[in-house]
Short mmCIF file of C-alpha atoms and ligand atoms in Angstrom, two decimals:
data_model
loop_
_atom_site.label_atom_id
_atom_site.label_comp_id
_atom_site.label_asym_id
_atom_site.label_seq_id
_atom_site.Cartn_x
_atom_site.Cartn_y
_atom_site.Cartn_z
CA MET A 1 -8.84 -22.78 8.01
CA ASN A 2 -10.75 -22.65 11.27
CA ALA A 3 -12.36 -19.23 11.60
CA SER A 4 -11.90 -19.14 15.38
CA ASN A 5 -8.15 -19.33 14.78
CA ALA A 6 -8.15 -16.13 12.77
CA TRP A 7 -7.11 -12.95 14.54
CA PRO A 8 -10.03 -10.53 14.89
CA LEU A 9 -10.28 -7.43 12.73
CA TRP A 10 -9.63 -3.98 14.24
CA GLU A 11 -10.47 -0.59 12.80
CA VAL A 12 -7.66 1.92 13.19
CA PHE A 13 -8.06 5.65 13.83
CA VAL A 14 -5.10 8.02 13.88
CA ARG A 15 -4.82 11.58 15.21
CA SER A 16 -2.35 13.15 12.81
CA ARG A 17 -1.47 15.99 15.17
CA GLN A 18 -2.64 17.60 18.39
CA GLY A 19 -5.73 19.68 17.78
CA LEU A 20 -7.22 17.38 15.12
CA SER A 21 -9.63 14.53 15.70
CA HIS A 22 -8.79 10.87 15.12
CA ARG A 23 -9.54 9.77 11.57
CA HIS A 24 -10.22 6.31 10.23
CA VAL A 25 -7.17 5.08 8.29
CA GLY A 26 -7.90 1.40 7.69
CA SER A 27 -8.02 -1.90 9.47
CA LEU A 28 -5.81 -4.78 10.51
CA HIS A 29 -5.85 -8.14 12.25
CA ALA A 30 -4.44 -8.61 15.74
CA PRO A 31 -5.05 -11.02 18.62
CA ASP A 32 -5.84 -8.23 21.12
CA ALA A 33 -6.05 -4.46 21.53
CA GLU A 34 -2.48 -4.07 22.68
CA MET A 35 -1.08 -5.91 19.67
CA ALA A 36 -3.51 -4.05 17.44
CA ILE A 37 -1.91 -0.78 18.58
CA GLN A 38 1.57 -2.18 17.99
CA ASN A 39 0.63 -3.36 14.51
CA ALA A 40 -1.18 -0.11 13.73
CA ARG A 41 1.96 1.77 14.64
CA ASP A 42 3.96 -0.30 12.13
CA VAL A 43 1.34 -0.39 9.40
CA TYR A 44 -0.11 3.13 9.53
CA THR A 45 2.46 5.47 11.11
CA ARG A 46 5.87 4.66 9.62
CA ARG A 47 6.37 8.30 8.63
CA GLN A 48 5.11 10.24 11.62
CA GLU A 49 1.55 10.21 10.34
CA GLY A 50 0.21 10.31 13.86
CA VAL A 51 0.59 11.23 17.53
CA SER A 52 -2.18 8.99 18.85
CA ILE A 53 -3.90 5.78 17.78
CA TRP A 54 -7.34 4.34 18.54
CA VAL A 55 -8.18 0.75 17.72
CA LEU A 56 -11.56 -0.80 18.07
CA PRO A 57 -12.93 -4.23 17.19
CA ALA A 58 -14.59 -4.03 13.78
CA SER A 59 -17.40 -6.16 15.21
CA ALA A 60 -18.24 -3.37 17.68
CA ILE A 61 -19.28 -0.94 14.95
CA THR A 62 -22.95 -0.51 14.13
CA ALA A 63 -23.37 1.20 10.78
CA SER A 64 -26.41 2.76 9.17
CA SER A 65 -27.64 0.83 6.18
CA PRO A 66 -27.16 2.22 2.66
CA ALA A 67 -30.82 1.36 2.05
CA ASP A 68 -31.81 3.88 4.74
CA LYS A 69 -29.77 6.65 3.16
CA ASP A 70 -32.81 8.47 1.80
CA CYS A 71 -34.98 8.38 4.89
CA LEU A 72 -32.06 9.29 7.16
CA PHE A 73 -30.49 12.12 5.21
CA GLU A 74 -32.96 13.31 2.61
CA PRO A 75 -35.29 15.17 5.07
CA ALA A 76 -32.52 17.72 5.63
CA ASN A 77 -32.72 18.59 1.96
CA ASP A 78 -35.90 20.69 2.16
CA LYS A 79 -34.88 22.60 5.27
CA ILE A 80 -32.89 25.22 3.47
CA TYR A 81 -33.81 27.73 6.20
CA ARG A 82 -31.14 26.00 8.29
CA HIS A 83 -28.51 27.69 6.14
CA PRO A 84 -27.55 31.34 6.60
CA THR A 85 -27.81 32.01 2.87
CA PHE A 86 -31.61 31.49 3.09
CA TYR A 87 -32.05 34.90 4.67
CA ASP A 88 -32.05 37.91 2.38
CA LEU A 89 -31.09 40.97 4.37
CA PRO A 90 -30.61 44.61 3.29
CA ASP A 91 -27.05 45.52 2.30
CA GLU A 92 -26.91 48.02 5.16
CA VAL A 93 -26.60 45.07 7.54
CA LYS A 94 -22.93 44.40 7.25
CA ASN A 95 -21.08 41.44 8.67
CA MET A 96 -23.86 39.15 9.79
CA MET B 1 -34.52 1.04 -13.42
CA ASN B 2 -33.41 -2.25 -11.89
CA MET B 3 -30.52 -2.55 -9.40
CA ASN B 4 -28.02 -3.24 -12.12
CA GLU B 5 -28.99 -0.25 -14.24
CA ARG B 6 -29.00 1.98 -11.21
CA PHE B 7 -25.51 0.76 -10.33
CA GLU B 8 -24.19 1.39 -13.85
CA ALA B 9 -25.67 4.90 -13.85
CA TYR B 10 -24.24 5.61 -10.43
CA ILE B 11 -20.76 4.48 -11.51
CA ALA B 12 -21.03 6.46 -14.73
CA SER B 13 -21.63 9.62 -12.66
CA ASP B 14 -18.18 8.99 -11.13
CA ALA B 15 -19.57 8.27 -7.67
CA LYS B 16 -17.75 5.92 -5.28
CA ILE B 17 -18.99 2.54 -4.15
CA GLU B 18 -18.58 1.70 -0.46
CA PRO B 19 -18.50 -1.78 1.15
CA LYS B 20 -22.14 -2.02 2.20
CA ASP B 21 -23.56 -0.62 -1.05
CA TRP B 22 -25.27 -2.97 -3.47
CA MET B 23 -22.98 -4.11 -6.28
CA PRO B 24 -23.26 -6.72 -9.03
CA ASP B 25 -21.51 -10.01 -8.28
CA ALA B 26 -19.23 -9.57 -11.25
CA TYR B 27 -18.04 -6.16 -9.97
CA ARG B 28 -17.31 -7.66 -6.57
CA LYS B 29 -15.50 -10.62 -8.13
CA THR B 30 -13.40 -8.44 -10.40
CA LEU B 31 -12.38 -6.28 -7.45
CA ILE B 32 -11.51 -9.26 -5.28
CA ARG B 33 -9.38 -10.67 -8.10
CA GLN B 34 -7.61 -7.40 -8.81
CA ILE B 35 -7.08 -6.18 -5.23
CA SER B 36 -5.90 -9.57 -3.96
CA GLN B 37 -3.58 -9.96 -6.95
CA HIS B 38 -2.26 -6.51 -6.13
CA ALA B 39 -1.80 -7.37 -2.43
CA HIS B 40 0.00 -10.61 -3.30
CA SER B 41 2.31 -8.68 -5.64
CA GLU B 42 3.34 -6.36 -2.82
CA VAL B 43 4.05 -9.29 -0.53
CA VAL B 44 5.85 -11.54 -3.02
CA GLY B 45 7.65 -8.42 -4.23
CA MET B 46 9.51 -8.30 -0.93
CA LEU B 47 11.37 -11.51 -1.77
CA PRO B 48 13.78 -10.42 -4.55
CA GLU B 49 14.78 -7.35 -2.53
CA GLY B 50 14.79 -9.04 0.86
CA ASN B 51 17.40 -11.27 -0.69
CA TRP B 52 19.84 -8.32 -0.76
CA VAL B 53 19.26 -6.78 2.67
CA THR B 54 22.21 -8.59 4.27
CA ARG B 55 24.47 -7.84 1.30
CA ALA B 56 23.77 -4.12 0.82
CA PRO B 57 27.06 -2.29 0.25
CA SER B 58 26.71 0.14 3.18
CA LEU B 59 24.75 0.57 6.37
CA LEU B 60 22.79 3.44 4.82
CA ARG B 61 21.85 1.38 1.75
CA LYS B 62 20.84 -1.45 4.05
CA SER B 63 18.61 0.83 6.14
CA ILE B 64 17.00 2.24 2.99
CA LEU B 65 16.38 -1.20 1.52
CA LEU B 66 14.89 -2.42 4.79
CA ALA B 67 12.58 0.59 4.92
CA LYS B 68 11.49 -0.04 1.35
CA VAL B 69 10.82 -3.73 1.93
CA GLN B 70 8.86 -2.83 5.08
CA ASP B 71 6.78 -0.39 3.03
CA GLU B 72 5.90 -3.19 0.59
CA ALA B 73 4.69 -5.30 3.52
CA GLY B 74 2.54 -2.34 4.56
CA HIS B 75 1.16 -2.00 1.02
CA GLY B 76 0.20 -5.66 1.09
CA LEU B 77 -1.61 -5.12 4.39
CA TYR B 78 -3.53 -2.01 3.23
CA LEU B 79 -4.67 -3.95 0.19
CA TYR B 80 -5.63 -7.15 2.01
CA SER B 81 -7.74 -4.99 4.34
CA ALA B 82 -9.41 -3.26 1.39
CA CYS B 83 -10.10 -6.65 -0.18
CA GLU B 84 -11.61 -8.03 3.02
CA THR B 85 -14.26 -5.29 2.97
CA LEU B 86 -15.70 -7.21 0.00
CA GLY B 87 -16.50 -10.16 2.24
CA VAL B 88 -13.51 -12.47 1.75
CA SER B 89 -11.29 -13.64 4.58
CA ARG B 90 -7.57 -13.01 4.84
CA ASP B 91 -6.96 -16.72 5.31
CA ASP B 92 -8.75 -17.58 2.09
CA LEU B 93 -6.84 -14.93 0.17
CA ILE B 94 -3.53 -16.27 1.41
CA ALA B 95 -4.55 -19.86 0.75
CA ASP B 96 -5.33 -18.88 -2.86
CA LEU B 97 -1.87 -17.39 -3.25
CA HIS B 98 -0.20 -20.52 -1.92
CA SER B 99 -2.31 -22.88 -4.03
CA GLY B 100 -1.54 -20.91 -7.19
CA LYS B 101 -5.20 -20.03 -7.72
CA ALA B 102 -4.46 -16.33 -7.27
CA LYS B 103 -1.85 -14.58 -9.38
CA TYR B 104 0.66 -11.88 -8.60
CA SER B 105 2.75 -9.63 -10.84
CA SER B 106 4.91 -11.82 -13.07
CA ILE B 107 7.89 -9.48 -12.62
CA PHE B 108 8.66 -11.01 -9.23
CA ASN B 109 9.35 -14.37 -10.82
CA TYR B 110 12.65 -13.05 -12.11
CA PRO B 111 15.75 -13.36 -9.92
CA ALA B 112 17.67 -10.37 -8.49
CA THR B 113 21.23 -11.49 -9.19
CA SER B 114 23.30 -8.33 -8.63
CA TRP B 115 23.27 -5.29 -6.39
CA ALA B 116 22.45 -3.16 -9.43
CA ASP B 117 19.11 -5.00 -9.54
CA MET B 118 18.12 -3.14 -6.36
CA GLY B 119 18.53 0.05 -8.36
CA THR B 120 16.75 -1.28 -11.42
CA ILE B 121 13.85 -2.69 -9.45
CA GLY B 122 13.28 0.64 -7.71
CA TRP B 123 13.59 2.63 -10.91
CA LEU B 124 11.76 0.40 -13.40
CA VAL B 125 9.60 -1.98 -11.37
CA ASP B 126 8.40 0.54 -8.79
CA GLY B 127 8.28 3.09 -11.62
CA ALA B 128 5.92 0.89 -13.64
CA ALA B 129 3.92 0.13 -10.49
CA ILE B 130 3.48 3.87 -9.84
CA MET B 131 2.27 4.35 -13.41
CA ASN B 132 -0.36 1.66 -12.78
CA GLN B 133 -1.22 2.84 -9.28
CA VAL B 134 -1.65 6.59 -9.60
CA PRO B 135 -4.88 6.28 -11.65
CA LEU B 136 -6.12 3.70 -9.13
CA CYS B 137 -6.29 6.46 -6.49
CA LYS B 138 -9.49 7.42 -8.35
CA THR B 139 -10.84 3.92 -8.80
CA SER B 140 -14.57 3.50 -8.18
CA TYR B 141 -14.34 1.31 -5.06
CA GLY B 142 -13.73 3.57 -2.04
CA PRO B 143 -11.55 1.31 0.17
CA TYR B 144 -9.31 0.41 -2.79
CA ALA B 145 -8.94 4.06 -3.79
CA ARG B 146 -8.04 5.07 -0.23
CA ALA B 147 -5.48 2.27 0.08
CA MET B 148 -3.92 3.39 -3.19
CA VAL B 149 -3.58 6.97 -1.97
CA ARG B 150 -1.47 5.70 0.93
CA VAL B 151 0.54 3.40 -1.33
CA CYS B 152 1.28 6.13 -3.87
CA LYS B 153 2.49 8.52 -1.19
CA GLU B 154 5.13 5.98 -0.24
CA GLU B 155 6.12 4.78 -3.69
CA SER B 156 7.99 7.81 -4.90
CA PHE B 157 10.76 7.22 -2.36
CA HIS B 158 11.10 3.70 -3.77
CA GLN B 159 11.66 4.87 -7.28
CA ARG B 160 14.02 7.67 -6.28
CA GLN B 161 16.24 5.47 -4.11
CA GLY B 162 16.48 2.98 -7.00
CA PHE B 163 17.45 5.65 -9.50
CA GLN B 164 20.03 6.94 -7.08
CA ILE B 165 21.62 3.48 -6.72
CA LEU B 166 21.99 3.36 -10.51
CA LEU B 167 23.27 6.92 -10.62
CA ALA B 168 26.01 5.99 -8.14
CA LEU B 169 26.95 2.91 -10.20
CA CYS B 170 26.92 4.84 -13.48
CA ASN B 171 29.22 7.47 -12.01
CA GLY B 172 31.49 4.78 -10.62
CA THR B 173 34.04 2.44 -12.17
CA GLU B 174 33.72 0.75 -15.56
CA GLU B 175 32.71 -2.47 -13.83
CA GLN B 176 30.03 -0.72 -11.81
CA LYS B 177 28.56 0.89 -14.88
CA ALA B 178 28.65 -2.44 -16.70
CA MET B 179 26.81 -3.98 -13.75
CA ALA B 180 24.08 -1.36 -14.11
CA GLN B 181 23.81 -1.94 -17.87
CA GLU B 182 23.64 -5.71 -17.45
CA SER B 183 20.84 -5.24 -14.95
CA ILE B 184 18.79 -2.99 -17.27
CA ASN B 185 19.28 -5.54 -20.05
CA ARG B 186 17.54 -8.18 -17.94
CA TRP B 187 14.74 -6.07 -16.43
CA TRP B 188 13.63 -3.79 -19.25
CA TRP B 189 11.33 -6.19 -21.08
CA PRO B 190 9.81 -7.83 -17.99
CA ALA B 191 9.10 -4.29 -16.69
CA LEU B 192 7.13 -3.49 -19.87
CA MET B 193 5.17 -6.71 -19.38
CA MET B 194 4.01 -5.41 -15.98
CA PHE B 195 1.30 -3.43 -17.76
CA GLY B 196 -0.32 -6.67 -18.84
CA PRO B 197 -1.33 -7.99 -22.26
CA ARG B 198 -2.03 -5.76 -25.25
CA ASP B 199 -5.43 -4.08 -25.09
CA GLU B 200 -6.88 -6.35 -27.78
CA ASP B 201 -5.79 -9.42 -25.78
CA SER B 202 -6.87 -8.19 -22.35
CA GLN B 203 -10.03 -9.98 -21.22
CA HIS B 204 -10.91 -7.60 -18.41
CA THR B 205 -10.05 -4.15 -19.75
CA GLU B 206 -13.36 -3.16 -21.29
CA GLU B 207 -15.52 -4.04 -18.30
CA SER B 208 -13.02 -2.63 -15.81
CA MET B 209 -12.94 0.65 -17.71
CA ARG B 210 -16.74 0.86 -17.75
CA TRP B 211 -16.85 0.24 -14.03
CA ARG B 212 -14.12 2.83 -13.54
CA ILE B 213 -11.95 0.33 -11.73
CA LYS B 214 -9.32 0.96 -14.38
CA ARG B 215 -8.96 4.46 -15.75
CA PHE B 216 -6.43 3.82 -18.54
CA THR B 217 -5.75 0.81 -20.73
CA ASN B 218 -2.64 -1.37 -20.51
CA ASP B 219 -1.18 -0.02 -23.74
CA GLU B 220 -1.79 3.61 -22.75
CA LEU B 221 0.06 3.14 -19.49
CA ARG B 222 2.89 1.19 -21.11
CA GLN B 223 3.44 3.96 -23.63
CA LYS B 224 3.39 6.59 -20.92
CA PHE B 225 5.98 4.62 -18.95
CA ILE B 226 8.31 4.28 -21.93
CA ASP B 227 8.03 7.98 -22.79
CA MET B 228 8.90 8.89 -19.22
CA THR B 229 11.73 6.39 -18.80
CA VAL B 230 13.80 6.78 -21.96
CA PRO B 231 15.10 10.28 -21.08
CA GLN B 232 15.97 9.00 -17.60
CA ALA B 233 18.03 6.17 -19.11
CA GLU B 234 19.84 8.75 -21.23
CA LEU B 235 20.58 10.73 -18.11
CA LEU B 236 22.17 7.64 -16.57
CA GLY B 237 24.08 6.94 -19.78
CA LEU B 238 22.52 3.49 -20.05
CA THR B 239 21.27 1.85 -23.24
CA ILE B 240 17.75 0.45 -23.31
CA PRO B 241 17.98 -3.01 -24.87
CA ASP B 242 15.55 -2.36 -27.72
CA PRO B 243 17.00 -1.64 -31.18
CA ASP B 244 13.57 -0.50 -32.40
CA LEU B 245 13.20 2.16 -29.76
CA LYS B 246 13.02 5.60 -31.36
CA TRP B 247 11.20 8.87 -31.03
CA ASN B 248 8.25 9.23 -33.39
CA GLU B 249 7.77 12.91 -34.08
CA GLU B 250 4.37 12.41 -35.66
CA ARG B 251 2.91 10.40 -32.79
CA GLY B 252 4.71 12.40 -30.12
CA HIS B 253 5.70 9.09 -28.51
CA TYR B 254 8.51 6.58 -28.61
CA ASP B 255 8.06 3.62 -30.94
CA PHE B 256 9.28 0.38 -29.44
CA GLY B 257 9.93 -3.22 -30.39
CA GLU B 258 7.71 -6.25 -30.04
CA ILE B 259 7.31 -7.64 -26.53
CA ASN B 260 7.92 -11.37 -26.20
CA TRP B 261 4.38 -12.35 -25.26
CA GLU B 262 5.24 -16.00 -25.30
CA GLU B 263 7.62 -15.38 -22.42
CA PHE B 264 4.95 -13.35 -20.62
CA TYR B 265 2.39 -16.17 -20.75
CA HIS B 266 5.04 -18.74 -19.93
CA VAL B 267 5.86 -16.91 -16.67
CA ILE B 268 2.18 -16.30 -15.85
CA ARG B 269 1.49 -20.00 -16.23
CA GLY B 270 4.01 -20.69 -13.49
CA ASN B 271 7.10 -21.49 -15.53
CA GLY B 272 9.22 -18.40 -14.94
CA PRO B 273 12.69 -18.68 -13.42
CA CYS B 274 11.50 -18.25 -9.79
CA ASN B 275 7.76 -19.05 -9.61
CA LYS B 276 8.18 -22.19 -7.54
CA GLU B 277 10.83 -20.66 -5.29
CA ARG B 278 8.66 -17.60 -4.55
CA ILE B 279 5.57 -19.59 -3.56
CA ALA B 280 7.67 -22.03 -1.55
CA ALA B 281 9.23 -19.11 0.35
CA ARG B 282 5.79 -17.62 1.11
CA GLN B 283 4.41 -20.97 2.19
CA GLN B 284 7.40 -21.61 4.43
CA ALA B 285 7.12 -18.18 6.09
CA HIS B 286 3.42 -18.80 6.67
CA ASP B 287 3.95 -22.27 8.12
CA GLU B 288 6.86 -21.26 10.32
CA GLY B 289 4.87 -18.31 11.66
CA ALA B 290 1.89 -20.47 12.61
CA TRP B 291 3.03 -21.07 16.17
CA VAL B 292 3.47 -17.31 16.73
CA ARG B 293 -0.07 -16.59 15.53
CA GLU B 294 -1.47 -19.38 17.68
CA ALA B 295 0.54 -18.40 20.77
CA ALA B 296 -0.49 -14.73 20.50
CA LEU B 297 -4.14 -15.71 20.22
CA ALA B 298 -3.92 -18.17 23.13
CA HIS B 299 -2.22 -15.49 25.24
CA SER B 300 -4.90 -12.89 24.55
CA LYS B 301 -7.69 -15.40 25.24
CA LYS B 302 -6.09 -16.34 28.54
CA ARG B 303 -5.72 -12.72 29.55
CA ALA B 304 -9.31 -11.94 28.60
CA ALA B 305 -10.47 -14.90 30.70
CA GLN B 306 -8.36 -13.71 33.66
CA SER B 307 -9.66 -10.16 33.57
CA SER B 308 -13.26 -11.37 33.37
CA THR B 309 -12.81 -13.52 36.50
CA HIS B 310 -11.23 -10.52 38.29
CA ALA B 311 -14.15 -8.38 37.27
CA ALA B 312 -16.62 -10.95 38.61
FE1 FE2 C 401 4.42 -1.20 -3.14
FE1 FE2 C 402 7.36 0.03 -4.01
#
């Protein structure tokens, strides 16, 4: 089949209730954003799983590469002083 | 350690693989085969039940059946999406279903000839599917595992509504109860076949277990299903059509009779009662929907072109 005839892929994010952020739930094909929302409603929120939907073209996402995992995230590993548990304080200091 | 060894070690530590991670070709291929087969089963599985939507005995039963069939469409979509993260296109997956290259669960090649079948399918077929699917929520490929979590959340309603249909029939007239029994007689053995060939005959089990795609073997799941289902049949007052079925105190499991594997392979090879009808129905739906897909795309392209000229 001709690839240009295929509907583009959209990533779907759903806010499950007010006060929470949108979370990625999956993806779907749709010809445009409006239809993507319609389809996302049918595919991902048949049981009141959400109060708001975001869709965005999958092609618009830039992701970090798994090969860069170490150089991106490893440096945080030896900075244990960023965690409160690093600091040993006398017991007299309560609630800090 | 080479890439392959690192992958095996990573999997063995129970870590999840995500779409952009390196994976051996064979792992990717196995997943594409299994996830697409699973997606096709959800989609083809709508046909035997869709067949009864207009003939459901009450408006409530009709609404329930519609909701269930719609869920199965959703399951197919979650799974196609998960499969596409492995680098295959939706169009190719669907073309493979239509050409017969890809398989789907052989259970859907049996006809649903009575209303009681809507009960039996929910109870036994969705029941067996749940047994297969619950462990897949922990499968090693992230997108597949996440799709299965959604599927499993929705499945338990399917099984319960089916059991309730049978419960109503079994508490009804003699004829209604006989209808339920006749239905179980036809579906019991095909339902057991849903777990696939015996472990010693299953080509993929060992590798799939090592890669933590599968977490239990076919025979383990089949036994679990039988142990769970027999007491439920007793509750309904229905007889399971297996004279060899009996509790084995020593094993702590039910013993059961020999499955007709010849029939199983016959259906898998495309010669079941409804194989041709099912594929023809899918192909027809796809062909007749082509103009809708094309029109929607043309419409959105036109609108995009219009808004870009306005912007300029
Ligand atoms: Fe399903
Ligand atoms: Fe189901």
